[in-house]
Amino acid sequence: MAKLLSYLYPITKKIKSEINGTLEITWYNGKKHLNSKNANYSYGSLQRILKFGLEKLDLKNVNSILVLGLGGGSVIETLRKDFKYQNQITAVDIDPQIIAIAKNEFQIETSKNLNIICDDALHYIENTSDTFDLIIIDLFIDLMVPAQFLDLSFWETILKRKSASGSILFNASLEKELSQKLEHIISYLKSHIYQVDVHKKVNQTNTVVIAKAL
């Protein structure tokens, strides 16, 4: 019923999160979205932004993907449905409420080829010994990327978790201009022999950074 009524007007319910504040699950034009106070977290513009980035990558030889920042799981849906990706995905999110929403509202839950972990992304990458063929970094609290994920020490660890021929897809910023910290990250990646492509105003909003081994 909510799906049908959403073609007439949006239908929203709110859920409180200690980490992300008030989250909104909204039916709109027959599709369910997850939003924070000011940003789309899943199944709207964010899904289109990450799909844009994935289209720039060759997933044929990607056997393992790490997703830092699960949200409602729309990137999982995109990988499975649009790219027919059936190999292993590990998704990490710090917010247990977000993980519950992904499971209960969007049917994204741990399965044979999907491992969902509730942990801080920095803590996870510092403590795992696994490496991945693709690392997707989508770490926002509302409109902002938390400062620790713009620190070069985070990126040093990211490179240790990436396989030798792997790639990185970073949903980097909502700001109109590149910040100094983001410019430092791009320079750091280039200095470690990576092809780095910077796409500004993807979906008229976000900067997306794609790094590939040369």
Coordinates of C-alpha atoms in Angstrom, one line a residue:
M1 CA 0.0 0.0 0.0
A2 CA 2.8 2.4 0.9
K3 CA 4.4 1.8 -2.5
L4 CA 1.2 2.7 -4.3
L5 CA 0.5 5.7 -2.2
S6 CA 4.0 7.0 -2.7
Y7 CA 3.2 7.8 -6.3
L8 CA 0.8 10.4 -4.9
Y9 CA 2.9 11.7 -2.0
P10 CA 6.0 10.7 -0.1
I11 CA 5.5 8.4 2.9
T12 CA 8.2 8.7 5.6
K13 CA 9.0 7.1 8.9
K14 CA 11.8 8.2 11.1
I15 CA 14.3 6.1 13.1
K16 CA 16.7 7.5 15.7
S17 CA 20.4 6.6 15.5
E18 CA 23.0 7.5 18.1
I19 CA 25.6 7.8 15.4
N20 CA 23.7 9.2 12.4
G21 CA 21.0 11.2 14.1
T22 CA 17.5 11.0 12.7
L23 CA 17.2 8.7 9.7
E24 CA 14.3 8.7 7.3
I25 CA 12.9 5.8 5.4
T26 CA 10.8 7.3 2.6
W27 CA 8.7 5.8 -0.1
Y28 CA 8.7 8.1 -3.1
N29 CA 7.4 7.3 -6.6
G30 CA 7.3 3.6 -5.8
K31 CA 10.8 3.3 -4.5
K32 CA 12.1 3.2 -0.9
H33 CA 15.0 5.6 0.1
L34 CA 17.2 5.9 3.2
N35 CA 18.1 9.5 4.1
S36 CA 19.8 11.4 6.8
K37 CA 18.8 14.9 7.8
N38 CA 20.4 16.5 4.8
A39 CA 21.7 13.7 2.5
N40 CA 20.6 10.6 0.7
Y41 CA 22.2 7.5 2.2
S42 CA 20.9 4.8 -0.1
Y43 CA 18.7 4.1 -3.1
G44 CA 18.6 7.6 -4.5
S45 CA 21.3 9.9 -5.7
L46 CA 24.0 8.0 -3.8
Q47 CA 23.1 4.8 -5.7
R48 CA 23.5 6.7 -9.0
I49 CA 26.9 8.1 -7.8
L50 CA 28.4 4.8 -6.9
K51 CA 27.0 3.2 -10.0
F52 CA 28.8 5.9 -12.1
G53 CA 32.1 5.0 -10.4
L54 CA 31.6 1.2 -10.8
E55 CA 31.0 1.8 -14.5
K56 CA 34.5 3.1 -14.8
L57 CA 35.9 -0.2 -13.4
D58 CA 36.4 -3.6 -14.9
L59 CA 34.9 -6.1 -12.5
K60 CA 35.7 -9.2 -14.5
N61 CA 38.7 -10.1 -12.4
V62 CA 37.4 -8.8 -9.1
N63 CA 37.0 -11.7 -6.7
S64 CA 36.6 -9.7 -3.5
I65 CA 35.1 -6.3 -2.6
L66 CA 35.3 -4.4 0.6
V67 CA 32.6 -1.8 1.2
L68 CA 33.3 0.7 3.9
G69 CA 30.0 2.3 4.7
L70 CA 27.0 0.0 4.1
G71 CA 24.2 2.5 4.4
G72 CA 21.0 0.8 3.4
G73 CA 23.0 -1.5 1.1
S74 CA 22.2 0.1 -2.3
V75 CA 25.7 -0.5 -3.6
I76 CA 25.1 -4.2 -2.9
E77 CA 22.0 -4.1 -4.9
T78 CA 23.8 -2.3 -7.7
L79 CA 26.6 -4.8 -7.8
R80 CA 24.3 -7.8 -7.8
K81 CA 21.6 -6.6 -10.2
D82 CA 23.3 -4.1 -12.6
F83 CA 26.8 -5.7 -12.7
K84 CA 25.8 -9.4 -12.0
Y85 CA 28.6 -9.5 -9.5
Q86 CA 28.3 -12.8 -7.5
N87 CA 31.7 -13.0 -5.8
Q88 CA 32.6 -12.1 -2.2
I89 CA 31.6 -8.8 -0.6
T90 CA 32.5 -7.7 2.9
A91 CA 30.6 -4.6 4.1
V92 CA 31.5 -2.7 7.2
D93 CA 29.4 -0.1 9.0
I94 CA 29.8 1.4 12.5
D95 CA 26.1 2.0 13.1
P96 CA 24.0 -1.1 14.2
Q97 CA 20.9 0.9 13.4
I98 CA 22.0 1.3 9.8
I99 CA 22.7 -2.4 9.6
A100 CA 19.3 -3.2 11.0
I101 CA 17.6 -0.9 8.5
A102 CA 19.6 -2.6 5.6
K103 CA 18.3 -6.0 6.8
N104 CA 14.7 -5.2 7.7
E105 CA 13.8 -2.5 5.2
F106 CA 16.0 -3.5 2.2
Q107 CA 16.6 -7.2 2.7
I108 CA 20.4 -6.8 2.8
E109 CA 21.8 -9.3 5.2
T110 CA 24.7 -11.7 5.7
S111 CA 24.7 -14.6 3.3
K112 CA 27.2 -17.0 1.6
N113 CA 28.8 -14.2 -0.5
L114 CA 28.0 -11.2 1.7
N115 CA 29.6 -10.7 5.1
I116 CA 28.3 -7.6 7.1
I117 CA 30.4 -6.4 10.0
C118 CA 29.4 -3.8 12.6
D119 CA 32.7 -2.0 13.2
D120 CA 34.4 1.3 12.8
A121 CA 36.0 1.3 9.3
L122 CA 39.4 2.5 10.6
H123 CA 39.4 -0.2 13.3
Y124 CA 38.5 -2.8 10.8
I125 CA 41.2 -2.1 8.2
E126 CA 43.8 -1.8 10.9
N127 CA 43.0 -5.2 12.3
T128 CA 42.1 -7.4 9.4
S129 CA 44.8 -9.2 7.4
D130 CA 42.5 -9.7 4.4
T131 CA 43.2 -8.0 1.0
F132 CA 40.6 -7.0 -1.6
D133 CA 40.4 -6.5 -5.3
L134 CA 38.2 -3.5 -5.0
I135 CA 37.7 -1.2 -2.0
I136 CA 34.6 1.1 -2.0
I137 CA 34.9 3.9 0.5
D138 CA 31.6 5.7 1.2
L139 CA 32.0 7.1 4.7
F140 CA 29.7 10.0 5.5
I141 CA 28.0 11.2 8.6
D142 CA 25.2 13.3 7.0
L143 CA 27.0 15.6 4.6
M144 CA 30.6 15.2 5.9
V145 CA 33.3 12.6 5.6
P146 CA 34.7 12.2 9.1
A147 CA 38.2 13.7 9.5
Q148 CA 40.0 10.4 10.3
F149 CA 39.1 9.1 6.8
L150 CA 40.8 12.1 5.1
D151 CA 44.0 11.5 7.1
L152 CA 46.9 10.0 5.1
S153 CA 47.5 7.3 7.8
F154 CA 44.0 5.9 6.9
W155 CA 45.1 5.7 3.2
E156 CA 48.4 4.1 4.1
T157 CA 46.4 1.3 5.6
I158 CA 43.9 1.2 2.8
L159 CA 46.8 0.5 0.3
K160 CA 47.9 -2.4 2.5
R161 CA 44.4 -4.0 2.3
K162 CA 44.2 -3.6 -1.5
S163 CA 45.4 -6.5 -3.7
A164 CA 48.4 -5.8 -6.0
S165 CA 46.2 -5.2 -9.0
G166 CA 43.2 -3.9 -7.2
S167 CA 41.3 -0.6 -7.3
I168 CA 39.7 2.0 -5.0
L169 CA 36.4 3.8 -5.5
F170 CA 36.1 6.8 -3.1
N171 CA 32.9 8.8 -2.7
A172 CA 35.0 11.7 -1.6
S173 CA 33.1 14.9 -1.1
L174 CA 30.0 17.0 -1.4
E175 CA 32.0 20.3 -1.5
K176 CA 32.2 22.4 -4.6
E177 CA 36.0 22.6 -4.6
L178 CA 38.5 20.0 -3.6
S179 CA 39.7 20.4 -0.1
Q180 CA 43.4 20.5 0.7
K181 CA 43.1 17.2 2.5
L182 CA 41.5 15.6 -0.5
E183 CA 44.2 17.0 -2.8
H184 CA 46.8 15.5 -0.5
I185 CA 45.1 12.1 -0.8
I186 CA 45.0 12.3 -4.6
S187 CA 48.7 13.2 -4.7
Y188 CA 49.5 10.4 -2.3
L189 CA 47.8 7.8 -4.4
K190 CA 49.5 9.1 -7.6
S191 CA 52.9 9.0 -5.8
H192 CA 52.3 5.3 -5.2
I193 CA 52.0 4.5 -8.9
Y194 CA 48.3 4.6 -9.3
Q195 CA 46.2 6.0 -12.1
V196 CA 43.9 8.4 -10.3
D197 CA 40.8 9.8 -12.0
V198 CA 38.9 12.6 -10.3
H199 CA 35.3 13.1 -11.3
K200 CA 33.7 16.3 -10.0
K201 CA 30.0 17.0 -9.6
V202 CA 28.8 13.4 -10.3
N203 CA 25.0 13.6 -10.3
Q204 CA 25.6 17.4 -10.0
T205 CA 26.9 16.9 -6.4
N206 CA 29.7 14.6 -5.4
T207 CA 33.4 14.2 -6.2
V208 CA 34.3 10.6 -6.9
V209 CA 38.0 9.5 -6.9
I210 CA 39.0 6.2 -8.7
A211 CA 42.5 4.8 -8.2
K212 CA 43.8 1.9 -10.3
A213 CA 47.1 0.1 -10.2
L214 CA 49.2 0.8 -13.3

